[in-house]
Coordinates of C-alpha atoms in Angstrom, one line a residue:
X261 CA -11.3 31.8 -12.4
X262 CA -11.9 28.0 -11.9
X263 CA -9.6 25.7 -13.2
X264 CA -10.5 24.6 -16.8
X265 CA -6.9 22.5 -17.7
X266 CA -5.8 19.2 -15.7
X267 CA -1.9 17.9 -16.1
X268 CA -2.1 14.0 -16.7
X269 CA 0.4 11.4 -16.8
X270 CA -0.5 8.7 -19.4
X271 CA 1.2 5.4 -19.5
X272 CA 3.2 6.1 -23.3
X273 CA 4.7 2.2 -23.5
X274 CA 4.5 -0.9 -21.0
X275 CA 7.7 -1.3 -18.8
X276 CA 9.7 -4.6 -19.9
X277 CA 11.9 -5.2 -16.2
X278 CA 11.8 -1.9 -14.2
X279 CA 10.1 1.1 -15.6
X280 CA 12.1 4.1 -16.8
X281 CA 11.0 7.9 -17.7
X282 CA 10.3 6.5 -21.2
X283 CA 7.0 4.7 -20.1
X284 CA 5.6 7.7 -18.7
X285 CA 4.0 11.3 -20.6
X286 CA 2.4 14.2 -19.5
X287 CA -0.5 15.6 -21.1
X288 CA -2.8 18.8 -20.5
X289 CA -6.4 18.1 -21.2
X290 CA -8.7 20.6 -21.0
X291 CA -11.5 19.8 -19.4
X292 CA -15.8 20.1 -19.9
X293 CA -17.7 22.1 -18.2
X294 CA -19.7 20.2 -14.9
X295 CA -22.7 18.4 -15.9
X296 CA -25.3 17.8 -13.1
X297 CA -24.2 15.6 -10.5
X298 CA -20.5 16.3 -11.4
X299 CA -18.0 18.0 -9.3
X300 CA -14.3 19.0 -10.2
X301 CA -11.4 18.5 -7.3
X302 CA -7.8 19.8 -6.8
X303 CA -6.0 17.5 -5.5
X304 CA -3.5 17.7 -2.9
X305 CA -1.8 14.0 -2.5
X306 CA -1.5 11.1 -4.8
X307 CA -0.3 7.9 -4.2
X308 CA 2.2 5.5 -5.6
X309 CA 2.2 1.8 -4.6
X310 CA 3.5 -1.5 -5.6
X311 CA 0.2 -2.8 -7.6
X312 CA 0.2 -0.1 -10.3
X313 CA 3.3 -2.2 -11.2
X314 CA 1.4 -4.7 -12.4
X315 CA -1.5 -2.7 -14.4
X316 CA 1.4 -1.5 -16.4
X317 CA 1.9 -5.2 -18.0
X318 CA -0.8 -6.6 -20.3
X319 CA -1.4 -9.5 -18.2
X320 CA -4.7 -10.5 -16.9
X321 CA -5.3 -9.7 -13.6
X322 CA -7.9 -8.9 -10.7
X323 CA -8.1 -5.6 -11.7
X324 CA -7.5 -4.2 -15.2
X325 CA -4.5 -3.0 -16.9
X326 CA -3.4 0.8 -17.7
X327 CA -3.9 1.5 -21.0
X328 CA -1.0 3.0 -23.0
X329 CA -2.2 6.3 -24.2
X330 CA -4.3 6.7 -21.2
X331 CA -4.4 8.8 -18.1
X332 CA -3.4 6.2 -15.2
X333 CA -5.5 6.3 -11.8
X334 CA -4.5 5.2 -8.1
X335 CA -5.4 7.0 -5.1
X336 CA -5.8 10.5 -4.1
X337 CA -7.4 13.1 -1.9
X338 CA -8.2 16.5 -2.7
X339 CA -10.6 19.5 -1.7
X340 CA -14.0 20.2 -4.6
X341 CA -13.3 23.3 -6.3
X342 CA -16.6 23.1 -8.1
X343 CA -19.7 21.7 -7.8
X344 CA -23.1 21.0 -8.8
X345 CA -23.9 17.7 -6.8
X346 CA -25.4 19.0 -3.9
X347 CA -24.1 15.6 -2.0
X348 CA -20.4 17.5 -2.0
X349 CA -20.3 20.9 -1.8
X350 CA -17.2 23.2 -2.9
X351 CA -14.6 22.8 0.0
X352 CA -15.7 18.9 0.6
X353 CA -12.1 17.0 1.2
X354 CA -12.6 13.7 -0.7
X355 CA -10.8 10.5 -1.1
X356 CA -11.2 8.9 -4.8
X357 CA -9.5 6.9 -7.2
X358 CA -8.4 9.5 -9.6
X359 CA -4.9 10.5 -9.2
X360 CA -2.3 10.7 -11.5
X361 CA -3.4 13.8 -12.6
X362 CA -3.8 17.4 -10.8
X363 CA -7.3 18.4 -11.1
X364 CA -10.2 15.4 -11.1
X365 CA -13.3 15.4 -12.5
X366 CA -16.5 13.1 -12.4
X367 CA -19.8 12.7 -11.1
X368 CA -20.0 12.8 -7.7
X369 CA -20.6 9.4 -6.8
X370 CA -16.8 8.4 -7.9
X371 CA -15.7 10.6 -4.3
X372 CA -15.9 10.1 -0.9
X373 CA -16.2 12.7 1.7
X374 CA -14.2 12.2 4.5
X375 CA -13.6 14.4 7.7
X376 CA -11.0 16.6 8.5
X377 CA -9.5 16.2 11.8
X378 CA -6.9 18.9 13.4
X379 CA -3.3 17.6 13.4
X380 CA -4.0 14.7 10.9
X381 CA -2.6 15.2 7.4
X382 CA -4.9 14.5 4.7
X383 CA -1.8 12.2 3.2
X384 CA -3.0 9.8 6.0
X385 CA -6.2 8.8 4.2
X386 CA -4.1 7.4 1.0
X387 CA -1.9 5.3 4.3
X388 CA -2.8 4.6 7.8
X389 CA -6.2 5.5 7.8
X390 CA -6.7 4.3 4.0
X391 CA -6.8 0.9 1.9
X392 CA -2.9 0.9 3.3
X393 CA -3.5 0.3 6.8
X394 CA -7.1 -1.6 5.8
X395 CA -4.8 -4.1 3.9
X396 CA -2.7 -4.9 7.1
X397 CA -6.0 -5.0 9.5
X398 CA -8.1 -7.6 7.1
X399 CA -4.6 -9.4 6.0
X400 CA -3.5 -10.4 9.5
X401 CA -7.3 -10.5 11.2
X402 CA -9.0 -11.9 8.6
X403 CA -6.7 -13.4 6.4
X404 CA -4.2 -15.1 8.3
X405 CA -6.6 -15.5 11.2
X406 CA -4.3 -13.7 13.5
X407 CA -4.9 -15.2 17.1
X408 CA -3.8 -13.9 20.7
X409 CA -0.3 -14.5 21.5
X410 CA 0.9 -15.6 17.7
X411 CA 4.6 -14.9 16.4
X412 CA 4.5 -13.4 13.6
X413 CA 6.7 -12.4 10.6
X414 CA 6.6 -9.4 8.2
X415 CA 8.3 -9.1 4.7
X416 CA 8.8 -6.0 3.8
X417 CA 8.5 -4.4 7.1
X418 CA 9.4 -1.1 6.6
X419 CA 6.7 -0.1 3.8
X420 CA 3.6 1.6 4.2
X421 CA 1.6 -2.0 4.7
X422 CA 4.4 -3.5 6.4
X423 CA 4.7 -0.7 9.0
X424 CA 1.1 -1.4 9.9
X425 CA 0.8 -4.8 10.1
X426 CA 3.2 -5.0 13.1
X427 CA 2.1 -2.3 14.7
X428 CA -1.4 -3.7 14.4
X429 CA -0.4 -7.5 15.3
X430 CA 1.2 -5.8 18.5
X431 CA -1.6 -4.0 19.7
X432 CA -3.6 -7.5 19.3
X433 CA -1.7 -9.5 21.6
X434 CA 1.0 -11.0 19.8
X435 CA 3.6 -12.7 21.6
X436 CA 7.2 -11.7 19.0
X437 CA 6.7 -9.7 15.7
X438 CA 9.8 -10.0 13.5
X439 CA 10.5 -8.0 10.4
X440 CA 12.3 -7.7 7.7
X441 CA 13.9 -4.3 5.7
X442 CA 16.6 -3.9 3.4
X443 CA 18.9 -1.4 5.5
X444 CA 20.5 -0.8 9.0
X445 CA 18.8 2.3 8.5
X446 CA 14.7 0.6 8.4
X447 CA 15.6 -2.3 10.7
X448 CA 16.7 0.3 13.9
X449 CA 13.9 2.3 12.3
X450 CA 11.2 -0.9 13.2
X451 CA 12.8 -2.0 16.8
X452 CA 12.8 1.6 17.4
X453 CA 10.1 3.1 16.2
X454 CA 6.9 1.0 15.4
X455 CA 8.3 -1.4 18.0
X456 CA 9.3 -4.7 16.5
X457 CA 11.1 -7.2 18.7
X458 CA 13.4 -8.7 16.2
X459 CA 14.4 -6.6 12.8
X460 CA 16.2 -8.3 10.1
X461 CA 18.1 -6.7 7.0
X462 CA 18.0 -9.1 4.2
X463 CA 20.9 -7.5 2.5
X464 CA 23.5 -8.7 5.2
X465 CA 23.1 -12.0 5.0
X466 CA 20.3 -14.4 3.3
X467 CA 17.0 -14.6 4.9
X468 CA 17.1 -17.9 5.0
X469 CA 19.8 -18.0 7.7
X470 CA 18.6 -15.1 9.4
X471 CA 14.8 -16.0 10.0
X472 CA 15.7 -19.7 12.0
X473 CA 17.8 -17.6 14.7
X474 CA 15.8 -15.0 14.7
X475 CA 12.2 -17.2 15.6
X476 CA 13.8 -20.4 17.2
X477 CA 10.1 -21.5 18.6
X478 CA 9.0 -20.7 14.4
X479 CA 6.2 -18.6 13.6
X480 CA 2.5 -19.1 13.1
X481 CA 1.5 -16.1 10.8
X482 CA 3.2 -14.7 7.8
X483 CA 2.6 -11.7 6.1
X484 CA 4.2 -11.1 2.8
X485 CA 4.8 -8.3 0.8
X486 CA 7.9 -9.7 -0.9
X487 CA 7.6 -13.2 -2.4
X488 CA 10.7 -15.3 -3.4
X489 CA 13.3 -15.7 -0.7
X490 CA 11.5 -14.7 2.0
X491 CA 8.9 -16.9 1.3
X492 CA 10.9 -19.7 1.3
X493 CA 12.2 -18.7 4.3
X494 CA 8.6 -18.5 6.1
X495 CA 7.8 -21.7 4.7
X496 CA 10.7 -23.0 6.4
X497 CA 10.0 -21.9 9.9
X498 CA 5.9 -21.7 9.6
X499 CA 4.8 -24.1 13.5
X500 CA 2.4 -26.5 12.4
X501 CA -1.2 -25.2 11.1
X502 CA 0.7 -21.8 10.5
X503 CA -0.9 -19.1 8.2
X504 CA 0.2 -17.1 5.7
X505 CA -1.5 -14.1 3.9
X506 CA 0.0 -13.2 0.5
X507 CA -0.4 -9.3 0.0
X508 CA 2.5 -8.7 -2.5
X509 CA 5.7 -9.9 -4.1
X510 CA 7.3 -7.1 -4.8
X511 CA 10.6 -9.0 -5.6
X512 CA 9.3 -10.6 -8.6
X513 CA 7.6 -7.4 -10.1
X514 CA 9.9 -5.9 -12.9
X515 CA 10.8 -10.2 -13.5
X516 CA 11.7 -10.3 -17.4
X517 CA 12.1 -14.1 -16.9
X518 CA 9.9 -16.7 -14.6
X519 CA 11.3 -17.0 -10.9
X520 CA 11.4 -21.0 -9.6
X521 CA 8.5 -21.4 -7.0
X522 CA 10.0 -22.3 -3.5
X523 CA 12.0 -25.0 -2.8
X524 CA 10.3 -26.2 0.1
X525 CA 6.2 -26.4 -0.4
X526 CA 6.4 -30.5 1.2
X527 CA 6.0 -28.3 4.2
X528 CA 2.8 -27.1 3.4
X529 CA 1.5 -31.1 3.7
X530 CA 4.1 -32.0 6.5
X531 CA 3.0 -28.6 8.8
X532 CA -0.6 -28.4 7.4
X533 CA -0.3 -24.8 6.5
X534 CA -3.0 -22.5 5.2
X535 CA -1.6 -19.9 2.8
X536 CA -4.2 -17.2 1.4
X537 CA -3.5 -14.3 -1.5
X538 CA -5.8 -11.3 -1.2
X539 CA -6.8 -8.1 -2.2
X540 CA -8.3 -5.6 0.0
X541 CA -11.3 -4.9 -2.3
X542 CA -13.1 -8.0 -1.2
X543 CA -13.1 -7.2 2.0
X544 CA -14.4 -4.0 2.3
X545 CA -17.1 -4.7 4.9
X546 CA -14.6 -4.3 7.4
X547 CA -13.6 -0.6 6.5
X548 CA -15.6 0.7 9.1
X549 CA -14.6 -1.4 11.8
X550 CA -11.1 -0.8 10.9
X551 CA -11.4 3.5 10.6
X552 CA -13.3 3.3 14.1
X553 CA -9.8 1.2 15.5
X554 CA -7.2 2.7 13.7
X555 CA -8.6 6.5 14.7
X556 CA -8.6 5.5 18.1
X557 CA -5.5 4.0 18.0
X558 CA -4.0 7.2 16.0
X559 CA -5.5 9.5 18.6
X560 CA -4.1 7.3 21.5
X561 CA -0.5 7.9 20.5
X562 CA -0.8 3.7 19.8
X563 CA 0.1 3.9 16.1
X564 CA 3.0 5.6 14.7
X565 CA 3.4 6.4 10.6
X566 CA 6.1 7.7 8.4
X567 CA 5.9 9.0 5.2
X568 CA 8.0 9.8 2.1
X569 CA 6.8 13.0 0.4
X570 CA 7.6 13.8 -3.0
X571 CA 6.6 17.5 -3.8
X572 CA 4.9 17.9 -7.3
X573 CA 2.7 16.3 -10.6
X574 CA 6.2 16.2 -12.3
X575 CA 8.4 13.9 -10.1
X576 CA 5.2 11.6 -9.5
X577 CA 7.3 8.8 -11.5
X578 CA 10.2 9.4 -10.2
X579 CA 8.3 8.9 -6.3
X580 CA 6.7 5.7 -7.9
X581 CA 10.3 4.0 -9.7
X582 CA 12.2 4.8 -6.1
X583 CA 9.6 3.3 -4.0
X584 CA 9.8 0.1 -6.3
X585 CA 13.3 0.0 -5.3
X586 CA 12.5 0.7 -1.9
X587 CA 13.7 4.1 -1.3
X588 CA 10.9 4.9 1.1
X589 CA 10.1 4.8 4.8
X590 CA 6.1 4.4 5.4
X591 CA 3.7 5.4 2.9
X592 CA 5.4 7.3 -0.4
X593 CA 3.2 10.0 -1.7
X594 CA 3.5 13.4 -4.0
X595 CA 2.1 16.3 -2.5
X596 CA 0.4 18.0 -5.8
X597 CA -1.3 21.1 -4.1
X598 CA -1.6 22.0 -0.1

């Protein structure tokens, strides 16, 4: 019998600092039959990222908030169970926005089909091969204006963007790639296995005095995903028309109280640096360019991936609360349903 139920979690009250259990609920809504042009999906992976942070908070921002009382959404990919679009047929393995929940339904149009290819996970379409590794591609090519034989640094080095970008800048010709994690565990993790030169954990001394020593000759791209001290830090060593692109500031997220700006932005005039935020949904005209490189890269051995699996609907804010605090190597995602 087809699935007629779906297990939600709703946003029940707006985090103030870090998010606890208490923001979270889980509902069972019983869902419609299909209309035309609808199809229903179980699905098997989810994601949890840094961004749905901030669509917890009230605050304008480019995309809208979470309401409370509402199912959330991020993505997922499943398999159609049912069907009556005749553009994705039962068995079609989609990639949508509709996770957060275990069982998706909507017309057709809200899915895309996408291939399955022996010996990659279908995980690797929410990371690698998804907006994850599309954010690192168009953030270092197209936002920082990544150029042959560049140094460049990478905040937050171990996360699923992080992990990319470096990878990616390497594979383009740059000439050091230094990152940053927050353990001896990630740093031997990045010389090691996605092949930094220089990995620095923040957490044994400041990465202020770390970063100088670590690029002597100074850097001319600079990706964050962290904000605050390491930004300062970048600013500090950016060569003269360095570029930054701003992807995240993770360390200023769960903030109850404003953070001072940097210390140090008479560099910006003295160095005439370019700094750049962005978000992967206005750049979309590069997704194919990116899938046809990243495949070929993945099936060259050229790429390598971790990721943090969380089994199960129920633990899906528990994956999301440790990732803010960094608990995970690569992509974090919850396996709902093989």
């Amino acid at each position: 019998m087809t699935t007629q139920v779906s297990k939600q979690i709703q946003l029940a009250s707006r985090p103030e600092g870090w998010p606890t259990e208490e923001n979270f609920s889980t509902v069972t809504v019983d869902l419609p039959d299909l209309s035309d042009g609808e199809v229903r999906v179980k699905n098997q992976f989810m994601s949890v990222d840094p961004y749905m942070r901030g669509r917890m908070s009230a605050g304008k921002s480019y995309v809208a908030p979470f309401e409370v009382g509402e199912t959330m959404t991020g993505g997922a990919v499943g398999k159609v169970i049912e069907s009556r679009s005749d553009d994705l047929p039962e068995g079609s393995l989609v990639l949508h926005q509709l996770g957060w929940r275990d069982v998706a339904q909507a017309p057709a149009d809200q899915f895309n089909r996408v291939s399955e290819t022996p010996g990659v996970p279908a995980s690797l379409y929410l990371g690698m091969l998804g907006l994850t590794g599309l954010t690192a591609y168009v953030g270092l090519t197209q936002v920082a204006k990544f150029k042959k034989g560049d140094v460049v640094f990478v905040s937050g080095a171990a996360g699923a963007v992080g992990s990319a970008v470096g990878q990616i800048a390497q594979l383009l010709g740059a000439s050091k790639v230094i990152g940053s994690a927050g353990s001896d565990e990630k740093t031997e993790l990045l010389e090691k296995k996605y092949g930094y030169d220089v990995a620095l954990n923040y957490k044994a001394a400041p990465i202020r005095e770390q970063l100088p020593k670590a690029a002597p000759e100074g850097i001319d791209v600079y990706f964050d995903n962290v904000g605050g001290d390491h930004l300062e830090a970048a600013i500090d060593v950016l060569n003269r028309y360095g570029r930054a692109a701003l992807c995240g500031a993770i360390s200023q997220y769960n903030a109850t109280e404003a953070t001072p700006g940097p210390d140090n932005m008479a560099n910006f005039v003295k160095q005439s640096l370019a700094f750049k935020g962005f978000i992967v949904g206005d750049y979309m005209e590069y997704a194919g360019e990116f899938q046809e490189k990243m495949s070929n890269w993945l099936q060259d051995g050229r790429i390598q991936y971790d990721e943090t699996v969380v089994d199960g609907l129920d633990n899906a804010t528990d994956a999301f609360i440790s990732m803010m605090e960094g608990a995970n190597k690569g992509k974090m995602v919850v396996r709902i349903e093989e």
